[in-house]
Every structure is written in C-alpha cells, then in structure tokens.
XYZ file of C-alpha atoms in Angstrom:
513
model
C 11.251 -17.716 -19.379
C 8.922 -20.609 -18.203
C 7.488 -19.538 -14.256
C 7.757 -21.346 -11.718
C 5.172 -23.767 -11.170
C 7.058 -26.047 -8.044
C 3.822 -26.792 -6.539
C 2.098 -29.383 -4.385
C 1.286 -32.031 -7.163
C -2.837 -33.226 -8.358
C -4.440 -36.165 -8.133
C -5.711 -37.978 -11.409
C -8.898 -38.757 -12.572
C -10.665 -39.908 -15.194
C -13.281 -37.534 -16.962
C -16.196 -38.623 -19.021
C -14.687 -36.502 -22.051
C -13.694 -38.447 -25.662
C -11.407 -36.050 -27.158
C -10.630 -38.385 -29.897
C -7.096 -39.115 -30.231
C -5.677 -35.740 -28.857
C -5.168 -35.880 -24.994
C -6.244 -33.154 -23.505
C -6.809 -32.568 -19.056
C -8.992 -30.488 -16.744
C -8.201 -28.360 -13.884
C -10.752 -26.368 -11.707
C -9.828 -22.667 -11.879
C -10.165 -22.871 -8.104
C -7.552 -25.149 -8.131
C -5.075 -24.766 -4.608
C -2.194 -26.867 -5.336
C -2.220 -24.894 -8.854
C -3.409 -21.754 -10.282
C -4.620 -21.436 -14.013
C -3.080 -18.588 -14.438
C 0.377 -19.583 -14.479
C -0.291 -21.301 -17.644
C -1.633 -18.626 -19.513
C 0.214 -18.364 -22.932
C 0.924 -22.185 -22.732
C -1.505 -24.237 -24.051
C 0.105 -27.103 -23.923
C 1.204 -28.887 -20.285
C 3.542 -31.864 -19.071
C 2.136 -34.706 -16.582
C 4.790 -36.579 -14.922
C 4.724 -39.693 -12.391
C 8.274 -41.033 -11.958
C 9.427 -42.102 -15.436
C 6.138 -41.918 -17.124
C 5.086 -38.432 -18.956
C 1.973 -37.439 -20.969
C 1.816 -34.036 -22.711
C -2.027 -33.062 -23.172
C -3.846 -29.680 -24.373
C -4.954 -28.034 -21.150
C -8.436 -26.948 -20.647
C -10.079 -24.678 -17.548
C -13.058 -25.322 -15.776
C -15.541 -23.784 -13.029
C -17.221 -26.797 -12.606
C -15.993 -28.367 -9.443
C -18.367 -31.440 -9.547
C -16.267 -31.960 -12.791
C -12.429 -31.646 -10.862
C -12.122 -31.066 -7.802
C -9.452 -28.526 -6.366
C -6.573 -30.878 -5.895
C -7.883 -32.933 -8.905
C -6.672 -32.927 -12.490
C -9.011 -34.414 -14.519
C -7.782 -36.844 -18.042
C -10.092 -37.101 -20.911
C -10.922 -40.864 -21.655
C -7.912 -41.025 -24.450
C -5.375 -39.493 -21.938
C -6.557 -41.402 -18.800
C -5.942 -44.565 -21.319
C -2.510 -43.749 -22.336
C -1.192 -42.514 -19.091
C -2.054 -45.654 -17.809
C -1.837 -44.909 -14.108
C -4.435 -45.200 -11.617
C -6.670 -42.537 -10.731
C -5.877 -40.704 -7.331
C -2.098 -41.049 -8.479
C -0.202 -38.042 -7.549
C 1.451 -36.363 -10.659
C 2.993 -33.128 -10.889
C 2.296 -30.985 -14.195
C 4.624 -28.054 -15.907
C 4.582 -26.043 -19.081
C 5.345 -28.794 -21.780
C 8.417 -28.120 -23.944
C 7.208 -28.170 -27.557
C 8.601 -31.471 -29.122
C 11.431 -30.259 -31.229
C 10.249 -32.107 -34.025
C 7.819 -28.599 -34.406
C 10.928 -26.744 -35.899
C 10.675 -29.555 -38.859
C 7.241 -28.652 -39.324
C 8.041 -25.149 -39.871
C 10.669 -25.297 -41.650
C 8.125 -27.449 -44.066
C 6.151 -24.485 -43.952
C 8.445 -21.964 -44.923
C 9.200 -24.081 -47.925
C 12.548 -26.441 -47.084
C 12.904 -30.060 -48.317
C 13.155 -32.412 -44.390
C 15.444 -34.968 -44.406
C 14.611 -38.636 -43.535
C 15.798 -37.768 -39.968
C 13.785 -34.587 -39.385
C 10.696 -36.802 -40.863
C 11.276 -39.789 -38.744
C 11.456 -37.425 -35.354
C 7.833 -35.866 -36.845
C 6.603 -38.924 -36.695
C 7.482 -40.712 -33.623
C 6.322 -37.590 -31.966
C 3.149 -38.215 -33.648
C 2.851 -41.733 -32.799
C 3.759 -40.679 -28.706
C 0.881 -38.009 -28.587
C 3.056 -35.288 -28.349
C 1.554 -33.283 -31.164
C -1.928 -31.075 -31.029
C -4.403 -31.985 -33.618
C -3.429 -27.970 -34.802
C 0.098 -29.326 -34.976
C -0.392 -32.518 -36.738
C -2.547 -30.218 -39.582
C 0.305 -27.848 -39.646
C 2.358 -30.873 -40.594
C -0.203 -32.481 -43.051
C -0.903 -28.726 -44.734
C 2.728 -28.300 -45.147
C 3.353 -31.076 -46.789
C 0.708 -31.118 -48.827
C 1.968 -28.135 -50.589
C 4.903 -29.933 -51.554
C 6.710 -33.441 -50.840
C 9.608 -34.735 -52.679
C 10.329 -38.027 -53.960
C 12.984 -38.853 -51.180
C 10.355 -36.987 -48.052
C 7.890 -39.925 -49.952
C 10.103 -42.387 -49.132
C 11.289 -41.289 -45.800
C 7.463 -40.442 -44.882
C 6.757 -44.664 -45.673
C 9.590 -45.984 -44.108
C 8.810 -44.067 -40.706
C 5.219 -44.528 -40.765
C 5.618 -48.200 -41.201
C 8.372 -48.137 -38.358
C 6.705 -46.424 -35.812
C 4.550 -49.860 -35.040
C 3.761 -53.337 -35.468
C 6.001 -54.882 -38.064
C 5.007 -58.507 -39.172
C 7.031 -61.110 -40.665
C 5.920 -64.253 -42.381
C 8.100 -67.230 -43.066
C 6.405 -67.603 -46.367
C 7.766 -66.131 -49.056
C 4.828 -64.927 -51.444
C 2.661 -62.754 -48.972
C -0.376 -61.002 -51.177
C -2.471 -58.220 -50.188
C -4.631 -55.703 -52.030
C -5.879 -52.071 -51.672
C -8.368 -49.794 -53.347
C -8.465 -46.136 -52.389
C -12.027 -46.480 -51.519
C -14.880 -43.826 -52.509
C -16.939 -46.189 -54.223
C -19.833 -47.640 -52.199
C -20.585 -51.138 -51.275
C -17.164 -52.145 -53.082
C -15.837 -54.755 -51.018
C -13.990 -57.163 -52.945
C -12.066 -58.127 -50.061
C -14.230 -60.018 -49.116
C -14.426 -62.302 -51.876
C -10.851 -62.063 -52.591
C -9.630 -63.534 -49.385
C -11.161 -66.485 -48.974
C -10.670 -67.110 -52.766
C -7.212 -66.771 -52.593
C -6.646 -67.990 -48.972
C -8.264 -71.393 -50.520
C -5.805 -71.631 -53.342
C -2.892 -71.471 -50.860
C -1.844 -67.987 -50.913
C -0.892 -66.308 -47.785
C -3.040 -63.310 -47.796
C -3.123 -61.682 -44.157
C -5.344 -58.620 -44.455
C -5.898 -56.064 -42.134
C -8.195 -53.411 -43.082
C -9.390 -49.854 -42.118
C -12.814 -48.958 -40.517
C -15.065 -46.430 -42.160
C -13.722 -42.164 -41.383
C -16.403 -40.567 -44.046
C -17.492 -43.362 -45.359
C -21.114 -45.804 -44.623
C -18.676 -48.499 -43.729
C -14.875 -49.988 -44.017
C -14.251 -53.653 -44.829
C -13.283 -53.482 -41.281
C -17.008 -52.612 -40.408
C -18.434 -54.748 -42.755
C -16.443 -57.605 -41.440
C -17.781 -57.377 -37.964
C -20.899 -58.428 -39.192
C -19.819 -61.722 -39.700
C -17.201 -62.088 -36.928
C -14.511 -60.620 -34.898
C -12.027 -57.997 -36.026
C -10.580 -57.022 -33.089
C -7.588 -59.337 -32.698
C -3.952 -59.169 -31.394
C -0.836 -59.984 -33.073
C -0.351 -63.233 -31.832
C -4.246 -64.444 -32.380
C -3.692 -62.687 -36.246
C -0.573 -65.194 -36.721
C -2.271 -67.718 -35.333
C -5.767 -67.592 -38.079
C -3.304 -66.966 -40.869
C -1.383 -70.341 -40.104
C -4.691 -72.140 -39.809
C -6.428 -70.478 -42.934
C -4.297 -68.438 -45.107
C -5.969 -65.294 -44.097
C -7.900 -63.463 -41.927
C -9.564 -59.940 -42.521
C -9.464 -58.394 -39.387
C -8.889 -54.383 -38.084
C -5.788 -52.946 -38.791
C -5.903 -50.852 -35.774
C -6.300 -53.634 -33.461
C -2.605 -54.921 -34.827
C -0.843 -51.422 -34.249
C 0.291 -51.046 -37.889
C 1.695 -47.500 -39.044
C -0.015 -46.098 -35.698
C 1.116 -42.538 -37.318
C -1.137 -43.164 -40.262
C -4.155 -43.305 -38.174
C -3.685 -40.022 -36.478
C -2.753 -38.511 -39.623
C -6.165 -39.610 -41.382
C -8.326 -38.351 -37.942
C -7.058 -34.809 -39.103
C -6.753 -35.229 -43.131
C -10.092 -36.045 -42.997
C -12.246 -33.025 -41.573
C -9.478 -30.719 -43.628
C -10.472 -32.630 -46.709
C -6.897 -33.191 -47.578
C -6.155 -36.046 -49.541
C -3.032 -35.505 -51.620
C -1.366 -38.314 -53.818
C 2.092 -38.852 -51.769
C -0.062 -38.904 -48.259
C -2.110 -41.821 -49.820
C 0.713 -43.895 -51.044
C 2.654 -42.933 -47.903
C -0.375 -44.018 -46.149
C -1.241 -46.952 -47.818
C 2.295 -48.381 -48.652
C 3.656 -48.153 -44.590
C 0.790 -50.507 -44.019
C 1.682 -53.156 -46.350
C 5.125 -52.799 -45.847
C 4.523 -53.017 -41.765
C 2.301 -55.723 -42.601
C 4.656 -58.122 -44.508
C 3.037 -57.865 -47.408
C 5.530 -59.204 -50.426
C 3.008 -58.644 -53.895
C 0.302 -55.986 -53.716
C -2.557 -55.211 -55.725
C -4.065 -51.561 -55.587
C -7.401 -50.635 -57.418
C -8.179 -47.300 -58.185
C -11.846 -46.822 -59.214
C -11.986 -43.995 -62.228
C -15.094 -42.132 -62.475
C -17.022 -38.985 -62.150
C -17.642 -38.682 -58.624
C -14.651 -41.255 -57.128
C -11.582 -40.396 -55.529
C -9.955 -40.098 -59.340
C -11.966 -38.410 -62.057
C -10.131 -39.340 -64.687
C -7.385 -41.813 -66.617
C -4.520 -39.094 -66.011
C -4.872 -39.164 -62.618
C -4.779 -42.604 -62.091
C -1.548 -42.917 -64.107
C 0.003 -40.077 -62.068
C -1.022 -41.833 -59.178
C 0.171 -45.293 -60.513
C 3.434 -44.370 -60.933
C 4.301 -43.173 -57.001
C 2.974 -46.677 -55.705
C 5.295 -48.214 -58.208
C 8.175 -45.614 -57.356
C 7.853 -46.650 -52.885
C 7.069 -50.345 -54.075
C 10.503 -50.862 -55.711
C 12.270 -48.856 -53.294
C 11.113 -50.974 -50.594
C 11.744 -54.264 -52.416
C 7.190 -55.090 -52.857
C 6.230 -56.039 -55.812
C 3.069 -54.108 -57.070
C 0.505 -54.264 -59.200
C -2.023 -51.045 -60.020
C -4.627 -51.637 -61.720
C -7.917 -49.222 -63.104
C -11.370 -49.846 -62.235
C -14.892 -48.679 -62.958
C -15.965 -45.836 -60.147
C -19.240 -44.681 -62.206
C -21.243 -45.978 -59.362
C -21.595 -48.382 -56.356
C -20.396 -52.010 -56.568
C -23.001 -53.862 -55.195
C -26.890 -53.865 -53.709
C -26.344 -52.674 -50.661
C -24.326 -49.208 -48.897
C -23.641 -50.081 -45.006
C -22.658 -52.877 -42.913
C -25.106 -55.532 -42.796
C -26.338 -54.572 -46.570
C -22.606 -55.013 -47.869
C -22.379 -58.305 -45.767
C -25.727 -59.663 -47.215
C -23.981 -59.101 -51.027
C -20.667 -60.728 -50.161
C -22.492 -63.636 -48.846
C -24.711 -64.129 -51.099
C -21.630 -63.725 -53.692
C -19.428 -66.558 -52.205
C -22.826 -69.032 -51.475
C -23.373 -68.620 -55.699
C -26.724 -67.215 -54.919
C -28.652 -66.220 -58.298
C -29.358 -63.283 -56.964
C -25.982 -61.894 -55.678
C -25.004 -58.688 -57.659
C -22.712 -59.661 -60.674
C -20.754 -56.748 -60.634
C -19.415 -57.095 -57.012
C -18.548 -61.155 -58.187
C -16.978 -59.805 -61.648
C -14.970 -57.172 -60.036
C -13.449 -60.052 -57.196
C -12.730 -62.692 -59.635
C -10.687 -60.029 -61.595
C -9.089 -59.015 -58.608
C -8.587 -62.410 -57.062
C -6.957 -63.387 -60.694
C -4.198 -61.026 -60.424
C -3.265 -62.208 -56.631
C -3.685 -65.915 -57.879
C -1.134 -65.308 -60.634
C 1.513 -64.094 -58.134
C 2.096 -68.016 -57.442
C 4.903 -69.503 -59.551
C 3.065 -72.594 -60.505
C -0.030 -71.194 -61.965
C -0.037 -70.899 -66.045
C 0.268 -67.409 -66.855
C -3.210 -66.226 -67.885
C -5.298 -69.211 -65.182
C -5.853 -66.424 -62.534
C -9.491 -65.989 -63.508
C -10.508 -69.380 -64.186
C -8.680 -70.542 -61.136
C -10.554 -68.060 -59.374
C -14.312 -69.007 -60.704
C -13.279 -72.711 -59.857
C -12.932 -72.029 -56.119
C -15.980 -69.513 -56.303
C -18.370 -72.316 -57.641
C -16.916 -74.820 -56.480
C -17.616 -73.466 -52.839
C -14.195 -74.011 -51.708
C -14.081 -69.858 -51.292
C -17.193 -70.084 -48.978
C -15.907 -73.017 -47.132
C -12.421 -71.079 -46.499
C -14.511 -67.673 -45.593
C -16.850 -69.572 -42.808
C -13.211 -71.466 -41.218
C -11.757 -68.055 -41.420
C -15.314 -66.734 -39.779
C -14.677 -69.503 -36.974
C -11.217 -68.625 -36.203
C -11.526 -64.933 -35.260
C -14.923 -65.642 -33.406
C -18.165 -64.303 -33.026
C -19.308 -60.434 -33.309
C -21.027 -58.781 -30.485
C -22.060 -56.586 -32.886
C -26.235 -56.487 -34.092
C -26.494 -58.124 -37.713
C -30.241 -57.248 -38.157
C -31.076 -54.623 -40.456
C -32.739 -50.939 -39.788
C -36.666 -51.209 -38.972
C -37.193 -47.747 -40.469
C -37.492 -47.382 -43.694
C -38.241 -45.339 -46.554
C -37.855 -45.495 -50.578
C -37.024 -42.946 -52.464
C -38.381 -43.205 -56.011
C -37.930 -41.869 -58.967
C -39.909 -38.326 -60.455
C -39.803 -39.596 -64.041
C -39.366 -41.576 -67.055
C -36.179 -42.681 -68.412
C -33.173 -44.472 -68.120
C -30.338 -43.966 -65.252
C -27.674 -42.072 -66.400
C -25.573 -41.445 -63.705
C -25.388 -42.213 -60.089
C -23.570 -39.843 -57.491
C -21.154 -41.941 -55.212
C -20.312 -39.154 -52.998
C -23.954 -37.955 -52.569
C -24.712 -41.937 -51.530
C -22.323 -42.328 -49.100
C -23.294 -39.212 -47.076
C -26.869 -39.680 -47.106
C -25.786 -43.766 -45.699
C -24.039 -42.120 -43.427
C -26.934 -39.221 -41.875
C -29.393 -43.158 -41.972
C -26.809 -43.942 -39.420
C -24.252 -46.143 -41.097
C -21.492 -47.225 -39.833
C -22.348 -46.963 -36.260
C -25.763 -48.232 -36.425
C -24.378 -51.377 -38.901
C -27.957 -52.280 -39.977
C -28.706 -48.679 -41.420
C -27.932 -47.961 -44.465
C -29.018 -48.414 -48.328
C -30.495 -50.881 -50.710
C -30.143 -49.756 -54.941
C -32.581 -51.411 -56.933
C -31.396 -49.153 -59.886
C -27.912 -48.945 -61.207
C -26.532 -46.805 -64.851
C -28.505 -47.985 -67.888
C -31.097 -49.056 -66.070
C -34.901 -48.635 -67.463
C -37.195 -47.006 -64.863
C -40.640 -45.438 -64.724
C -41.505 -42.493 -62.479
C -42.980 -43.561 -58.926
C -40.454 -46.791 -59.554
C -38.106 -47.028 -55.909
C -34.646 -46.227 -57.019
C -33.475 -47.405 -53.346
C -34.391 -48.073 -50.211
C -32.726 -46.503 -46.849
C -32.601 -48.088 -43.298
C -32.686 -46.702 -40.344
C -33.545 -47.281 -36.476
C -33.846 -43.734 -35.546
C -36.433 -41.679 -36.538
C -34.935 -38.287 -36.618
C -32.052 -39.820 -38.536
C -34.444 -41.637 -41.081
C -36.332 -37.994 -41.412
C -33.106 -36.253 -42.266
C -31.904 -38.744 -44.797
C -35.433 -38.892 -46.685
C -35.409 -34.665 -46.602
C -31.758 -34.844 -48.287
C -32.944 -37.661 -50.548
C -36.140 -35.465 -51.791
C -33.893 -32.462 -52.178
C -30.908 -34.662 -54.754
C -31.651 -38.285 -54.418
C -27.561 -38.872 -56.312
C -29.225 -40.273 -59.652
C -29.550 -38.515 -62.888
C -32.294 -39.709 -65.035
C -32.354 -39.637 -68.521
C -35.510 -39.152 -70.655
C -35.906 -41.940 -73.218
C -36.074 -40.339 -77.087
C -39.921 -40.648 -78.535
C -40.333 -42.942 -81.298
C -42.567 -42.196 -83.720
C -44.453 -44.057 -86.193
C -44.238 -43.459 -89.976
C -46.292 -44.776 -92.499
C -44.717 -45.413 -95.793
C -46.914 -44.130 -98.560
C-alpha cells in the first residue's frame, strides 16, 4: 500500500548536477513540507504541476546550501524536460512503475513480446519514464534472445517514437558503417560527391560514445551540425545534402537512450544494431541504403561469417519496411586515414575532396567505392559508371564545390579547429615491417589525448600495415592540450603502442663456387 504523502507541495529548482539522460531530483532530509522517509523502498518518485508530470530517481541530501527545506532540487536533464520555471510549486508522490516494466520481465523470464508490448517499452523510454537500471534490464533481456518479428517491431517503434521525414523525391540515398575503424569517414566524401551528381542524400549522423570522434564531431569542424528540422529541409533543397547531428533532428529518440546504456555494458548484439541503425533511416526517409561493415581483426566483425550473418538481418528489416539496401564488406585491418580525432579527420577529408597529393589514398579509394554504389541507385546512370562518375566529380572539383555550399548553408562552428599544442611521438623499438595495427587500442588511447571533446587532440599515423620502418622511426604522433592527459596517453602508448612489428628475414650472401 503506497502512504500517504498529501503534503504541502516544493518549490523547483535547478541543481548544478548532469545526470546524463536519466532524471533524477534532490530533497534535503530536513525537508518540512516532506519527509525522506516516506519514500523509503521507492526509489523512484512522481512530480506533478497541473497536467505536466516528470518521474525522476530520487536522491537525499544533508546539504541545505544544495536544497533548501521547501526546495526540491532537478538535475540539469530533469530541470530541462520539466520545462517549468524554477520556484514553481509541484507536488511529488511515489511514482507508479510504467507498466511497460511487466514486458521487460516477462523478456526476462524468457517470453517472445508482441509488437504492442514493444511499442509501450519504448515510448516509455522515449518519455523518461525508465531508470538507466531499467532500460539495461530491457537491453540485457533482449539481448539474450530477439525474434525475427520483436526485430521488426523493435524498428518500427524506434523509428516512430520521433521525427519522421518525408521527401518529395523519390530516390533518397543514405549510407552507414558500423563504425570501429578509426579516422574512417567516408561520409564525408560521399556526400558532397553524390549531392553534386543530383542525388538526394540527407544525412544525419551520430556523435562519438567510445569512440575519438563521430562524423557528427568531425563535421563541426567545418560547420554547424546542430540544426532543426525545418533548417535540415531547407540545406537539402538548396544542396542535395547536408551532414548534420542526428540528435539535433529528434530521430529514433529511443535509440539514443538505448546506446547511453549499451555502451558502458558493452552490449552490442546484431538485432540491437540493425534495430538501431535501420529506425534511423527509416525515420529519416531514407529510400536506398548502403551499410559498410569493416572485417578485420580488431573491428566490430572479426570475420567473413559474421558479416554475412549480419548482412542478412539488414536485408530481412530493409524489405519489410519497403528500403532498398545494399551491404557491402570492407577492409577493418586498420585505420582509414592519417589522422584519429576531429580536426585530424577533417584535415584528411579536405585534403581528399581539394585533390591534394598528399591526402591519404585509402580514405579517397574507400569513398569513391562507396559513392559508386549510391551513384548507381539513379536510373539513368549505365550500370557499372558509379566509380568513374564518382572520380569525375572528385577531380573535377565539383565534390569540393558542393561540400563548401553545403559548409555555407548550415553555418559556421563555434567550435576550436586548431590542433593540440602538446605533443608527443611514439616510435617504434625495432626493425621491421608493420604487421598489424590495433584499432581498438587507437581509439582509446585518442580518446585518454582528449578526443572528442577537446576536437584538436588526437592522433597522426605516419605508419600503416606493410609499411617498412626502422627502430627510433615515429609510428604516430598524439595531440593534446592538457598535460596530464598527454602524460597518460604517452604512459599507455610506451606500455602497447597498438602496432605489431614484424622483423624483416636476413638475407644472406652466397658465393657460387
């Protein structure tokens, strides 16, 4: 039985407290209009102010200066999403749990949801209502196990619960690649390549979670990725495309929240990421998608059989949901690129799309592929003129000219473009040839330099597989602007700096009698 808590009700206010996305309030344990206690055993509370209700994690405190005694303080997330000014009057309850929760544990206990239970999971997701313990009970439980039709159902609610854009075209390309694989950002390349063929290619994209930067991040760099609906409709009609962040636009709202938890669990199952990935394209419009999945030793997939397995689901919630998709197998042995952070990555695709001699081939190989397949989605190209298609507005500088009018259109960053002043090399301890480079161990030690939030940390390779190198010979160089941060990332780089070097077989010479 829930006690009675009919008590004077607390005035709002906002507390300095980021709690990420879970919402979570204050209240002094001296509190007078309401005492702690009666909460005990319910973790969860209600906040209501006429027809508007928040339910947030509750949290004690003896720190008056923090909330006062007729106060109830919001974290920064719940002050934001309550959207009422502070000093309103609200009263607060035991919260219900959503009954969306008996899905969950049904999931648990092993039982197949139906697209109804999975659509009430989710909305309650999208409306805060779930505990980041709740949403992982949800993720965990379907992890074990998800059935083709919960696949489905999971997509079509995801991409539901937000922003769904429609385009009067009708060829709308997009592309995707898992990620895992530093500096790869194609997308970059791609759009403007495709935008100035003629294609509609609106992309929104994701910012970095464990990663030294997202295409979103990168992006930002060069201009801003922060725009509205409207504004996004608005750049594609003038230039085809637009790369902007995906967050900004509200599209499968669910998916973020899901990821925030996924992430730290280190859950990453193959109908989550299709689930994921497909309720953004098909939220987004997108009519003809492309997905990449980098193969390799230390990428997302480790090998061919994966990729197949994995190939086969986007194809399965692509023709369910009427988008026509393409999956396609790419190299994950090691970075794509120089550079591994922000500014770095931005330096590459620039210097890609202004044909400089020095641009990294394998980031400009791996976009004209991908831009090929796109181009080839449009009924009057030849079958088999993607790629030189592509190349021609690459050298041509039509690409370049439709990245800086895309550029213009979303506006200037506020973000700093320069790069780290710290830095440090780490070199290499012998002779031989590079044999193998660790992705994973790259990203994370881009990542303790300070990358994404500092943009202009990060990494520069100067070696990649089969290269020659001699020891003492820089194998890359890291940027940083803190100290402490640029000390921690040169200690992990001394103890595995993520290349394997092999030694080069003696030749000997023989004299023939």
């Amino acid at each position: 039985m829930i006690p009675d808590t009919s008590r004077p009700p607390l005035k709002i206010r906002s507390v300095n407290l980021d709690t990420g996305r879970e919402n979570v309030v204050v209240i002094s344990r001296r509190s007078k209009a309401l005492r702690p206690e009666i909460f005990r055993g319910f973790s969860r509370v209600e906040l209501r102010r006429n027809s508007r209700v928040l339910l947030a994690t509750l949290l004690v405190t003896d720190d008056d200066a923090l909330v006062g005694r007729d106060e109830i303080g919001l974290s920064e997330p719940a002050f934001r999403r309550f959207a009422e000014p502070a000093g309103s009057l609200v009263t607060v309850t035991p919260a219900t749990p959503p009954e969306s929760l008996e899905a969950v544990r049904a999931k648990i206990r092993g039982r197949t949801l139906s697209a109804a239970e999975i659509t009430s999971v989710i909305n309650d997701l999208t409306h805060y209502r779930y505990s980041d313990m709740e949403t992982a009970a949800f993720l965990i439980s379907s992890a074990s196990f998800m059935t083709s039709d919960e696949l489905i159902a999971l997509t079509g609610a995801m991409a539901q619960a937000g922003t769904q854009l429609k385009w009067t075209n009708p060829i709308v390309v997009d592309k995707h690649c898992i990620g895992g694989i530093p500096g790869n950002r194609t997308s970059m390349i791609v759009v403007p390549i495709v935008a100035a063929h003629g294609l509609t290619i609106p992309k929104t994209s994701s910012r970095a979670i464990t990663s030294p930067a997202g295409t979103a991040d990168t992006m930002e760099v060069l201009a801003r990725v922060n725009v509205g609906v409207d504004e996004m409709k608005a750049i594609v009609a003038a230039c085809n495309g637009c790369l902007i962040w995906g967050g900004h636009v509200n599209l499968s709202p669910a998916d973020d929240i899901l990821i925030s938890v996924q992430r730290p669990l280190s859950l990453d199952t193959r109908e989550q990421m299709v689930a994921s990935i497909m309720s953004k394209k098909l939220a987004a419009g997108s009519t003809h998608l492309l997905i990449d999945l980098p193969v390799g030793p230390t990428a997302k997939l480790t090998h061919g059989g994966e990729a197949m397995r994995l190939r086969k689901l986007f194809e399965f919630v692509g023709d369910h949901f009427g988008i026509s998709v393409e999956v396609i197998t790419s190299d994950g042995s090691q970075p794509i690129g120089n550079g591994i952070g922000p500014v770095l990555e931005a330096q590459d695709v620039m210097a890609v799309l202004q044909n400089d001699h020095a641009a990294p081939r394998d980031l400009r190989e791996k976009s004209l592929r991908l831009a090929a397949h796109l181009l080839e989605c449009d009924p009057k190209l030849r079958g088999g003129a993607g790629y030189s298609r592509a190349r021609e507005l690459l050298d041509s500088g039509a690409a370049l000219k439709q990245m800086q009018k895309i550029i213009v259109a979303q506006g200037p960053s506020d973000c700093r473009s320069d790069l780290g002043n710290l830095t440090f090399d780490v070199i290499a301890d012998s002779d031989g040839v590079v044999s193998g480079i660790d992705c994973l161990r790259l990203n994370r030690l881009a990542r303790i330099a300070g990358a994404p939030l500092d943009k202009g940390a990060g990494i520069r390779l100067f070696k990649k597989i089969g290269d020659r190198v001699e020891s003492g010979e820089p194998l890359y160089r890291v940027y940083a602007f803190d100290r402490s941060e640029l000390d921690l990332t040169a200690a992990g780089a001394r103890s595995d700096t993520g290349f394997a070097i092999e030694a080069m077989p003696s030749s000997h010479n023989t004299t023939t009698p």
